[in-house]
Short mmCIF file of C-alpha atoms and ligand atoms in Angstrom, two decimals:
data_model
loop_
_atom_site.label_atom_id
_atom_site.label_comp_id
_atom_site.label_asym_id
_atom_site.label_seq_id
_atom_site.Cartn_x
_atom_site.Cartn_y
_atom_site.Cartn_z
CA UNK A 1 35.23 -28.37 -12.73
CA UNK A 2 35.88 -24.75 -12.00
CA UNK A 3 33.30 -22.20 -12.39
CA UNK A 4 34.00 -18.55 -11.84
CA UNK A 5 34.57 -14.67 -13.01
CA UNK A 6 35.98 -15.19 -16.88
CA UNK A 7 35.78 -11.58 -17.93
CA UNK A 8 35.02 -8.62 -15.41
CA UNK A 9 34.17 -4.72 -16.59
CA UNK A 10 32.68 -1.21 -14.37
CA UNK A 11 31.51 1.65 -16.06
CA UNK A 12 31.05 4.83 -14.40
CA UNK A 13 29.06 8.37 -15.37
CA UNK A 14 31.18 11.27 -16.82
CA UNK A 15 30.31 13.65 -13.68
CA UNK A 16 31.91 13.27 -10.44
CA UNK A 17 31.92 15.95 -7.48
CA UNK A 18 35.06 16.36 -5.59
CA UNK A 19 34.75 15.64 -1.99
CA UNK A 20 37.01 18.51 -0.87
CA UNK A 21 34.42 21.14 -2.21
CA UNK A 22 31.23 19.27 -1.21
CA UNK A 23 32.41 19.35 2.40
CA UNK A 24 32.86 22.98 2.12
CA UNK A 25 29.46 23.55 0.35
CA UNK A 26 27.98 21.76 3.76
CA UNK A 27 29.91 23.28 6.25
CA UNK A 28 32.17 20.28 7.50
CA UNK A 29 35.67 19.90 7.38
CA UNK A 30 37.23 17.76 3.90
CA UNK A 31 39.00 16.06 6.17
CA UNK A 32 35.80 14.11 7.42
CA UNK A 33 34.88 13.22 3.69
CA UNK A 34 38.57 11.96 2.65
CA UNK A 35 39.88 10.45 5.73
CA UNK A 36 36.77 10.12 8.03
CA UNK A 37 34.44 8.44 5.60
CA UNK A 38 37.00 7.75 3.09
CA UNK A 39 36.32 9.39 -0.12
CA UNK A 40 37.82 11.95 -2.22
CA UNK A 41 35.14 11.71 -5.57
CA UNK A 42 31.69 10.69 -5.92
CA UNK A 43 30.18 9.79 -9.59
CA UNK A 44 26.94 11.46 -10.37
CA UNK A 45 24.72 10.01 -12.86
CA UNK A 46 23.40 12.59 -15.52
CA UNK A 47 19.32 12.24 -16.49
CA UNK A 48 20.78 10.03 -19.70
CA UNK A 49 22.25 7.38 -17.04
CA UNK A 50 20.08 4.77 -15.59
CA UNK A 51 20.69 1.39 -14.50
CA UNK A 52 20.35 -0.20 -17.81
CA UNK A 53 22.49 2.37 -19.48
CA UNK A 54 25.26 1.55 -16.69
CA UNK A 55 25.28 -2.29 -16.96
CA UNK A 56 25.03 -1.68 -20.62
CA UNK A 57 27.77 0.31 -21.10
CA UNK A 58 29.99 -1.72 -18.85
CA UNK A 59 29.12 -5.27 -20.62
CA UNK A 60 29.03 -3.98 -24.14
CA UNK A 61 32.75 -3.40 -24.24
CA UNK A 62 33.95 -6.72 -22.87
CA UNK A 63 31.58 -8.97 -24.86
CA UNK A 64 32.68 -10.21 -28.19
CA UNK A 65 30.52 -12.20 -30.26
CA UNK A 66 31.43 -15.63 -29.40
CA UNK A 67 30.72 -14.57 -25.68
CA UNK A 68 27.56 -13.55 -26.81
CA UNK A 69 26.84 -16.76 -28.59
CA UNK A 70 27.49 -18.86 -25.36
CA UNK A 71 25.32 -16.75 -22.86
CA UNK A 72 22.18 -18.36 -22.23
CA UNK A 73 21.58 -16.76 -18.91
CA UNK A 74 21.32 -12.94 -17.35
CA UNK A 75 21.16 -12.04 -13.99
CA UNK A 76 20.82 -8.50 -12.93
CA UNK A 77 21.16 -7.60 -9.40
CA UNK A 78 20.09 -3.83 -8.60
CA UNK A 79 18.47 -2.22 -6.10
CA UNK A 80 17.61 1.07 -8.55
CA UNK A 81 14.86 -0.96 -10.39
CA UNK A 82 13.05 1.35 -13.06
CA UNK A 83 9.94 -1.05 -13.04
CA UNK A 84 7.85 -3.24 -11.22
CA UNK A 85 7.47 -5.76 -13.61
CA UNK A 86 9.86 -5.75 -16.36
CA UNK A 87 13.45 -6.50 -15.44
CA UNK A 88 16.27 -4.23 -16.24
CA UNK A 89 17.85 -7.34 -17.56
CA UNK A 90 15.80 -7.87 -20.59
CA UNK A 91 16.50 -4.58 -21.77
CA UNK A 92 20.01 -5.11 -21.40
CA UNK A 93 19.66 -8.53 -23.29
CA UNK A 94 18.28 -5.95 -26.36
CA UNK A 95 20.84 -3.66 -25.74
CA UNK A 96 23.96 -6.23 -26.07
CA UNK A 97 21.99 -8.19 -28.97
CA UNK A 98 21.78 -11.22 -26.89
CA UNK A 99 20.88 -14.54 -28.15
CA UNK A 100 16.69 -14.34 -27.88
CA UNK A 101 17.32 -18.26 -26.44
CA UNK A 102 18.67 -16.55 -23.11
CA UNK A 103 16.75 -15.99 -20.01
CA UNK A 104 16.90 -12.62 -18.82
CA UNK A 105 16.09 -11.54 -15.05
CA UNK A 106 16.51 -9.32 -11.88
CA UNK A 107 17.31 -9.92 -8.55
CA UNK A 108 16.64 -7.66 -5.37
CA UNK A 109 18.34 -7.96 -1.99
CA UNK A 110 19.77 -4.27 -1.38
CA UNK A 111 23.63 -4.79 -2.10
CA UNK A 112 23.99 -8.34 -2.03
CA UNK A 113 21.74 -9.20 -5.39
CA UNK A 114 25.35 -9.19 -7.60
CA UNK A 115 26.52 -11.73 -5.46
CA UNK A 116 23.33 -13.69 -5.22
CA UNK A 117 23.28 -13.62 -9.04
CA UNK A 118 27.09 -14.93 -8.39
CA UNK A 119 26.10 -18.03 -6.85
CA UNK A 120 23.40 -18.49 -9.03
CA UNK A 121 25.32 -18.10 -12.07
CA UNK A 122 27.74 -20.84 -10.71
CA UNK A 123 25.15 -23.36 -10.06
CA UNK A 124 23.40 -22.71 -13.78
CA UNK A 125 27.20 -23.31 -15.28
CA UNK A 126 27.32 -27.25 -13.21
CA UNK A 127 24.47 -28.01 -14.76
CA UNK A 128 25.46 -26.61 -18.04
CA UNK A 129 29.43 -26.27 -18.48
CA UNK A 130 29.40 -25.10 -22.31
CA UNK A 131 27.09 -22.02 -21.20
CA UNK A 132 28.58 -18.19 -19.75
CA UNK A 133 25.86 -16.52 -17.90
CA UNK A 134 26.47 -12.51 -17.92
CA UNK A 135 26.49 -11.46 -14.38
CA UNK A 136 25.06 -7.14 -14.12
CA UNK A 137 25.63 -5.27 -11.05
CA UNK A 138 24.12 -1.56 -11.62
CA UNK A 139 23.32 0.56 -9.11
CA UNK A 140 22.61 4.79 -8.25
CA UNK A 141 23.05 5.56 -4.88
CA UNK A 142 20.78 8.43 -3.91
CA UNK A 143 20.39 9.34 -0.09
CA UNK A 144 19.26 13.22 -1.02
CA UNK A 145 20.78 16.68 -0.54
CA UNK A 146 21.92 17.94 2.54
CA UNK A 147 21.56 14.00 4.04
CA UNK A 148 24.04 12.64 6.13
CA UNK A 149 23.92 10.30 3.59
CA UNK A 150 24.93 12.34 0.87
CA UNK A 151 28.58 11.90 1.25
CA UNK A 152 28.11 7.85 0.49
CA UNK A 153 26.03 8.40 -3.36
CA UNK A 154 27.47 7.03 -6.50
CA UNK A 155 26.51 5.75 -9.53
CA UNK A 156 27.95 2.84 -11.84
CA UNK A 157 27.97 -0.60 -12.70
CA UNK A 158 29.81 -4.10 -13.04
CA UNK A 159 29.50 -6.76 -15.40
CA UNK A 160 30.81 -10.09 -15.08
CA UNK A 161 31.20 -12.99 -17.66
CA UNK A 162 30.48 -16.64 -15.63
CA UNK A 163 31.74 -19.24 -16.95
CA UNK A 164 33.35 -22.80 -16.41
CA UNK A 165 37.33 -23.18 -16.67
CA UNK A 166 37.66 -19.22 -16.12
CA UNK A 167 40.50 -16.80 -16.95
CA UNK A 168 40.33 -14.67 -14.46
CA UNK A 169 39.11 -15.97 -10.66
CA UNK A 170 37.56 -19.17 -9.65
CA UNK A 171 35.10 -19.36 -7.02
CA UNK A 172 35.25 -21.28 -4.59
CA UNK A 173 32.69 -24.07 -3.78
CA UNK A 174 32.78 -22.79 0.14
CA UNK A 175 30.78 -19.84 1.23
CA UNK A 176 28.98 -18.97 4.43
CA UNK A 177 25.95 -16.28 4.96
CA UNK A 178 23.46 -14.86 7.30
CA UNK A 179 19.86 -13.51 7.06
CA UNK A 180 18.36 -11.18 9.54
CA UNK A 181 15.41 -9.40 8.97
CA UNK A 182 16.13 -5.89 10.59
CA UNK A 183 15.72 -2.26 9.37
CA UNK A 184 18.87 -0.46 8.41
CA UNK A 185 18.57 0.86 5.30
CA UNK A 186 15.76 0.15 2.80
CA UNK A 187 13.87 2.48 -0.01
CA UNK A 188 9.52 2.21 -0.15
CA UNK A 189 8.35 1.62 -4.07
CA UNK A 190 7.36 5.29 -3.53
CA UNK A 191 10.72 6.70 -2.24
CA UNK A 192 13.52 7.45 -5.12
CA UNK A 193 16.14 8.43 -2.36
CA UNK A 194 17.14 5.66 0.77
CA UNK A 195 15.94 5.37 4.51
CA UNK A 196 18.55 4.92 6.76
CA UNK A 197 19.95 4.44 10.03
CA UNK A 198 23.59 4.94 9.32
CA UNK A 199 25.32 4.36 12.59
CA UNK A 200 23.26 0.91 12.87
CA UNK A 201 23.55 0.05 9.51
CA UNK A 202 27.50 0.48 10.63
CA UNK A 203 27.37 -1.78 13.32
CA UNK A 204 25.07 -4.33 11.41
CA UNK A 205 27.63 -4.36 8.44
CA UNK A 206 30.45 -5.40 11.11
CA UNK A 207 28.47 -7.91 13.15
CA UNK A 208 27.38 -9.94 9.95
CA UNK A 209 31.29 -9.84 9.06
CA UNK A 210 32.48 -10.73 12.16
CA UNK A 211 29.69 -13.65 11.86
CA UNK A 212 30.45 -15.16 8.30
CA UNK A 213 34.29 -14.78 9.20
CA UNK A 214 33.75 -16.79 12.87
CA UNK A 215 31.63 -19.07 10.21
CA UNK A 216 34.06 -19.77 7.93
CA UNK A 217 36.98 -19.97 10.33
CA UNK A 218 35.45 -22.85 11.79
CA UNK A 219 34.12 -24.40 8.23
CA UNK A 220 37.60 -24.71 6.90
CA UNK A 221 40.10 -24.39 9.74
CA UNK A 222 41.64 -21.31 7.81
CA UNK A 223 43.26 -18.35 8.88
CA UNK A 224 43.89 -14.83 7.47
CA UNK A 225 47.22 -16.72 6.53
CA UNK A 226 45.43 -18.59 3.79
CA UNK A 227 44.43 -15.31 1.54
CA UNK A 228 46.21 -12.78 0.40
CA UNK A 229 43.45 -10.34 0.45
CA UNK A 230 40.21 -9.61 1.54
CA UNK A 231 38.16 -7.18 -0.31
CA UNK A 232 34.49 -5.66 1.06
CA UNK A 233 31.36 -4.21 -0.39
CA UNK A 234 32.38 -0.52 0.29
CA UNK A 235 29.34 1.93 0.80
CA UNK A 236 32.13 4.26 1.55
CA UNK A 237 36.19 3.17 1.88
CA UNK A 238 36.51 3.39 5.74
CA UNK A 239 33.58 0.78 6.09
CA UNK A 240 35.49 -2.83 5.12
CA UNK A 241 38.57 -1.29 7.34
CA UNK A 242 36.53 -1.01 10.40
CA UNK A 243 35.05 -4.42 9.59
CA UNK A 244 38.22 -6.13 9.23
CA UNK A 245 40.05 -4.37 12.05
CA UNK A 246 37.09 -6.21 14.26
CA UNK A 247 38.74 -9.84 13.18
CA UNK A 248 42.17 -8.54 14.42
CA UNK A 249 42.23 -10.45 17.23
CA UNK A 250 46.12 -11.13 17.67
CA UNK A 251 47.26 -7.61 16.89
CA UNK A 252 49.21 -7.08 13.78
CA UNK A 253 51.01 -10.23 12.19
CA UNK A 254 52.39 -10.82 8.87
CA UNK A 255 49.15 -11.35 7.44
CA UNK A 256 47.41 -8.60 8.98
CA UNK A 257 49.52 -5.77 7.36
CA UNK A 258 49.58 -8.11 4.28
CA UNK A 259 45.91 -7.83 4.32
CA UNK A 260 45.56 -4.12 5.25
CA UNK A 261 48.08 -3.00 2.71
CA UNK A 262 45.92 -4.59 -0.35
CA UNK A 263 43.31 -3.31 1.04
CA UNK A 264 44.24 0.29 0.19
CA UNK A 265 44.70 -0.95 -2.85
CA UNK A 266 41.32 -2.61 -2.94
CA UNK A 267 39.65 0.74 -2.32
CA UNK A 268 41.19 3.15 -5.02
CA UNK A 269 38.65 2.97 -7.99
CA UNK A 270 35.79 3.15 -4.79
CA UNK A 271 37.59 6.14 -3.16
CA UNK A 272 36.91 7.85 -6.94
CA UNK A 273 32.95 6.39 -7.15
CA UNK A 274 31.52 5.93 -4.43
CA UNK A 275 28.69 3.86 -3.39
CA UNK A 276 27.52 1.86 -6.44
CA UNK A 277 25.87 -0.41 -3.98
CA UNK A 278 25.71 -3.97 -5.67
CA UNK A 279 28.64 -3.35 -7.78
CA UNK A 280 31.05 -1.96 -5.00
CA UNK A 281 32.40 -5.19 -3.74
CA UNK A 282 33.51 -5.88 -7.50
CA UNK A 283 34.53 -2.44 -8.34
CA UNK A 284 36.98 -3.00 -5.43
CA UNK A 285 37.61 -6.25 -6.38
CA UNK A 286 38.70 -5.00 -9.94
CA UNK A 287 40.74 -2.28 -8.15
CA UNK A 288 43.03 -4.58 -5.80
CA UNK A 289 42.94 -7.10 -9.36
CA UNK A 290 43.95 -4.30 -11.47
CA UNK A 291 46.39 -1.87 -9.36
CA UNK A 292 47.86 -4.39 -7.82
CA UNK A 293 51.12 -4.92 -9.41
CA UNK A 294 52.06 -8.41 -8.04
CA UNK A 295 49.01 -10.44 -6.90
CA UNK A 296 50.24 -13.95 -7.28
CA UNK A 297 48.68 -16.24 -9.23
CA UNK A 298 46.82 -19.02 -7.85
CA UNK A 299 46.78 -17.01 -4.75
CA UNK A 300 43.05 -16.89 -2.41
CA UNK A 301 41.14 -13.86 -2.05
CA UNK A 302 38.14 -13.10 0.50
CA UNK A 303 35.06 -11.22 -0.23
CA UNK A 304 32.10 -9.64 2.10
CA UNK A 305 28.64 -8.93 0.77
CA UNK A 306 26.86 -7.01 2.74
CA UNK A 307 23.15 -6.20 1.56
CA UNK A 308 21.12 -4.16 4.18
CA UNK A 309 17.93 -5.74 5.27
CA UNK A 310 20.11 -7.46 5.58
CA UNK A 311 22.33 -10.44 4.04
CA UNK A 312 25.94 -11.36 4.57
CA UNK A 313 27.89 -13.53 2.73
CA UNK A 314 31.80 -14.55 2.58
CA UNK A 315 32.79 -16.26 -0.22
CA UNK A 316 36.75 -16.85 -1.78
CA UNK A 317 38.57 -16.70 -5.30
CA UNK A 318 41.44 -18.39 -6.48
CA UNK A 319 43.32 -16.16 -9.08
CA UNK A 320 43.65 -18.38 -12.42
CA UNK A 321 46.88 -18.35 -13.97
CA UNK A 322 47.27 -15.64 -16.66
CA UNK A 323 44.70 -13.50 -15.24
CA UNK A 324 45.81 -10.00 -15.93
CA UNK A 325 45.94 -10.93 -19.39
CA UNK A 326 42.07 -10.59 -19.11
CA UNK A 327 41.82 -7.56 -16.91
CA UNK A 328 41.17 -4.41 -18.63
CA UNK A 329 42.72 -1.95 -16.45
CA UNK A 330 43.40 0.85 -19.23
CA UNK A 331 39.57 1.50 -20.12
CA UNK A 332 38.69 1.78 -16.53
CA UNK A 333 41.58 4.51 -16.05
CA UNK A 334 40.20 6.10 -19.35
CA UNK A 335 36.88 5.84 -17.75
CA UNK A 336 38.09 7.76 -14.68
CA UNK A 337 40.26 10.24 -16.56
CA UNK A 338 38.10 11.79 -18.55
CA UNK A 339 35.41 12.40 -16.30
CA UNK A 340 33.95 15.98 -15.73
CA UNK A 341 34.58 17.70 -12.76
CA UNK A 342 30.89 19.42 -11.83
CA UNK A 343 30.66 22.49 -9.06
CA UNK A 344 28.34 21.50 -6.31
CA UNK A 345 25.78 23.85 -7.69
CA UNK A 346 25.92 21.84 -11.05
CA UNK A 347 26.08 18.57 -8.94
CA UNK A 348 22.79 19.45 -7.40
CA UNK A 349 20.76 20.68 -10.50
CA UNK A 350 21.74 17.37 -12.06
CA UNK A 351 21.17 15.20 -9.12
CA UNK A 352 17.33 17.13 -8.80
CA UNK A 353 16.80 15.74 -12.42
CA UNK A 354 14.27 12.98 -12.27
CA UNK A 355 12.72 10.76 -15.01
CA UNK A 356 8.93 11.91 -14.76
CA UNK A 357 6.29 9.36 -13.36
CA UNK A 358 3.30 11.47 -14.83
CA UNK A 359 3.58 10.24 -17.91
CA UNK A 360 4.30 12.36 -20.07
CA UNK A 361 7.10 12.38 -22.96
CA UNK A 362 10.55 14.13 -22.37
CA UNK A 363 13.40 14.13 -24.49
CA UNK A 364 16.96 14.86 -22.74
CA UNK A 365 19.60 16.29 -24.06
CA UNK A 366 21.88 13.70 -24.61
CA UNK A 367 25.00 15.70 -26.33
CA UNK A 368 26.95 16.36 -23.37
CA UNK A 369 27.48 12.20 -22.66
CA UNK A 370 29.37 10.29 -24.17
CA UNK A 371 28.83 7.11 -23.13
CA UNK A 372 28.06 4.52 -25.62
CA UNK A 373 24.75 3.57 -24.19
CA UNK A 374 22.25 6.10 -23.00
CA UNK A 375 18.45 7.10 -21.99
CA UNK A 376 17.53 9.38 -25.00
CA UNK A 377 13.99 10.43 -23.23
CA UNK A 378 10.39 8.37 -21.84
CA UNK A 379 7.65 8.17 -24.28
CA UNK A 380 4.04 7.05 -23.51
CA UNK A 381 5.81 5.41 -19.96
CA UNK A 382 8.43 3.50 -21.72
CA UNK A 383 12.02 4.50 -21.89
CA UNK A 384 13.71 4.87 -24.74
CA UNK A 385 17.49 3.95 -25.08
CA UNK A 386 19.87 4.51 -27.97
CA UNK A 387 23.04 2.92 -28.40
CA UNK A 388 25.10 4.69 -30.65
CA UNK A 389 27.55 1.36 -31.80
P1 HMG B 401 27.95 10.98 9.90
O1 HMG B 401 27.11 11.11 11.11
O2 HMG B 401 27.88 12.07 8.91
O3 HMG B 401 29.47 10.83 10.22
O4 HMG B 401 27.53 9.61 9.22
P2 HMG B 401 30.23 10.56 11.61
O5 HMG B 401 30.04 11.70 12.52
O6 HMG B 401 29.91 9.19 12.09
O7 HMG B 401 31.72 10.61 11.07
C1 HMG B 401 32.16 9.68 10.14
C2 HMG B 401 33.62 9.42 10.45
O8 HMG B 401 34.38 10.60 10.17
C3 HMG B 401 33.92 9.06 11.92
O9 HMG B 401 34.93 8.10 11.90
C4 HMG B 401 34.44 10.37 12.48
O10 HMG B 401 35.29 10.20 13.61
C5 HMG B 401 35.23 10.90 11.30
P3 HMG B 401 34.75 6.71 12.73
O11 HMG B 401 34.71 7.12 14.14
O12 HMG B 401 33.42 6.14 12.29
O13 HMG B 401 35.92 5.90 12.34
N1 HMG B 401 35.45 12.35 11.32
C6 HMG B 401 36.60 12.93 10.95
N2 HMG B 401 37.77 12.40 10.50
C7 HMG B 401 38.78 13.27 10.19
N3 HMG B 401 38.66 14.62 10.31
C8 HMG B 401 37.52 15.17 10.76
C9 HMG B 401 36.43 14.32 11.10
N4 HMG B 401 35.17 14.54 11.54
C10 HMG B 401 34.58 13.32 11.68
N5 HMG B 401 37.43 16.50 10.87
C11 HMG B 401 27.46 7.63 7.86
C12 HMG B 401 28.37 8.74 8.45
C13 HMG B 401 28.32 6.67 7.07
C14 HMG B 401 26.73 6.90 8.97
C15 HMG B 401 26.42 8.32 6.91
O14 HMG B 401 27.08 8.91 5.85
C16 HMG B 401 25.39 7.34 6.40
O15 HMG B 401 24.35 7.14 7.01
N6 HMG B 401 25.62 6.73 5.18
C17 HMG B 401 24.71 5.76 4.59
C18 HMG B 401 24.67 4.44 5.31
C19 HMG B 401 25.91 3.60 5.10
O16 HMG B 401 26.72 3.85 4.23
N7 HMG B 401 26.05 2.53 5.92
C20 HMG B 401 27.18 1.62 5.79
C21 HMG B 401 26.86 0.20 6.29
S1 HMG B 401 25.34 -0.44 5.58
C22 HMG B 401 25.80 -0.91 3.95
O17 HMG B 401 26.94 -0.97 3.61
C23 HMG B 401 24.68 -1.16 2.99
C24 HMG B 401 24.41 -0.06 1.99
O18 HMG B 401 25.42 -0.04 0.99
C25 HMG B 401 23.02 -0.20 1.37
C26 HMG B 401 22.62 -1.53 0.76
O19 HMG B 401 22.97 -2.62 1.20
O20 HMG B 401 21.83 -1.46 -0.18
C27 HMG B 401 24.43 1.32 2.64
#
């Protein structure tokens, strides 16, 4: 039986900062945001935005009501959790009007949790073939003014429909992964912005690729031949191209400019996001699935997780027949196009707008989003969402 991605959906905040002007507002020269690191916009997510709102608003469009019907499980991988104990995926369950005879939970490990909650999800669907389990990937990346950090935030989400006989990508039964318990990048419970190490977390992102790759090379006696792309979790677009320039080995073949020409394409919604941390890999997989204007069907595609902390994971996809007739490339370009362009001043009022962990009520003015789904204030410690469908 195959088990894989049926539907797939990202939705991103209405504010983005333009890379050009942040370098300026920090002294450094654009080209080091757009060509050194890689990106050109970076999504900011307004005081209404939170994780739920994110997944929300990216699985609300894609569900209809028969999908809803036949979800009996939800994973939600984040590493932006809003509570200790109650999982961002039970308010999303609300949210969509779920089924109350689905499970609802969250999963943690930095950015790998989405593809955790992958594998999971694929397992669940053996056992039960007539269920879809809804897949949430939502994330904020916030490193903090003035970091070196700053230039890799982003905010947004991914939401993936799991399900047996799938329209869009199955996944493949063979995977490989590593575990290493090392210090990177990581965020205390009392910390709303990361700790990191950023030139190790670089190197650490590469070894565990080189690693799975060597892995899965030996596993299944393929070669970068055998797919037509490989796409990357991308904490910013230059990352998965110094990773896959380290597997190289024989110079550039066929295969290799094959690869590093999707690629580019892989990274275009990413270049306009920027970190979303467990959603990126999927955000650039839906970029290379979407702009892409002749994938071939039935053709193999890699993917790297990379969760810091860290996990790695390579794992492939076989494109189903049929499958852009189940992409939904002209909301995500809406989604992108009508996003605000903020000033750098405005980017970092926003960005200094935090929920309050007092406890005591705020209501936000919600009349300048228009997303579907948002946080309309916190009340007595509980937030309070609205959906306006
Ligand atoms: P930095 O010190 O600001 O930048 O940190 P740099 O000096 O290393 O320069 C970056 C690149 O720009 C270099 O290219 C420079 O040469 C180039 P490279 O040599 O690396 O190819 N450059 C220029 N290019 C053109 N024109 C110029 C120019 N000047 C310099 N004028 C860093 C960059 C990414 C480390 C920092 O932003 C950071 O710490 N970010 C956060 C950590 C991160 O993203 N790590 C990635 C791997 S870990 C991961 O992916 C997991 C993660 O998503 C979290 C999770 O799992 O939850 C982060």
């Amino acid at each position: 039986m195959k088990i894989g991605i049926d539907k797939i959906s990202f939705y991103s905040p209405h504010l983005y900062v333009d890379m050009n002007e942040l370098a300026v507002a920090r002294g450094d020269d654009p080209a080091k945001y757009t060509i050194g690191i890689g990106q050109d916009e970076m999504a900011l997510a307004p005081i209404t935005q939170d994780p739920v709102t994110l997944a929300a608003n990216a699985a609300e469009q894609m569900l209809t009501a028969d999908d809803k019907d036949a979800i009996d499980l939800v994973l939600f991988g984040t590493e932006t959790g809003i509570d200790h104990s109650k999982s961002a995926a039970v308010y999303v369950h609300g949210l969509l009007g779920l089924p109350p005879e689905a499970r609802a939970v969250e999963l943690k490990q930095a950015c790998y949790s989405g593809t955790a909650a992958i594998q999971l999800a694929k397992g669940h669907i053996a056992l039960n073939p007539d269920k879809k389990v809804l897949v949430l990937a939502s994330d904020i990346a916030r490193y903090g003014l003035k970091t070196s950090g700053e230039v890799t935030q982003g905010a947004g989400a991914v939401a993936i429909l799991m399900s047996a006989d799938p329209k869009v990508m199955e996944i493949e039964n063979v995977c490989t992964a590593k575990t290493d318990d090392i210090m990177d990048f990581w965020r205390p419970n009392y910390s709303d912005t990361a700790y990191v190490d950023g030139k190790y977390s670089n190197e650490k992102y590469i070894e565990f690729f080189s690693d799975v790759w060597h892995q899965y090379t030996e596993k299944t006696n393929r070669s970068l031949d055998d797919f037509e792309a490989l796409c990357f979790h991308l904490p910013y677009t230059k990352m998965g191209l110094k990773a896959m320039q380290s597997v190289f080995a024989d110079g550039m073949g066929d295969a290799e400019k094959r690869i590093l020409s999707n690629y580019q394409i892989s990274t275009t919604y990413n270049r306009r996001i920027g970190n979303v941390y467990t959603a990126s890999l999927y955000v650039s997989l839906l970029s290379l699935l979407e702009l892409h204007t002749s994938l071939p069907e039935g053709s193999r595609i890699g993917m790297y997780s990379y969760g810091s902390g860290a996990v790695g994971e390579f794992f492939t996809g076989i494109l189903q027949d049929g499958y852009r007739d189940h992409l939904c490339a002209e909301r995500h370009e809406h989604i992108l196009k009508q996003r605000e362009k903020v000033s750098v001043e405005t980017y970092e009022k926003v960005f200094s707008q935090t929920v309050p962990v007092d406890g005591s009520t705020k209501v936000f003015d919600e009349t300048t989003d228009p997303a579907p789904i948002y946080l309309s204030g916190i009340k007595e410690h509980m937030r309070q969402y609205v959906c306006r469908t």
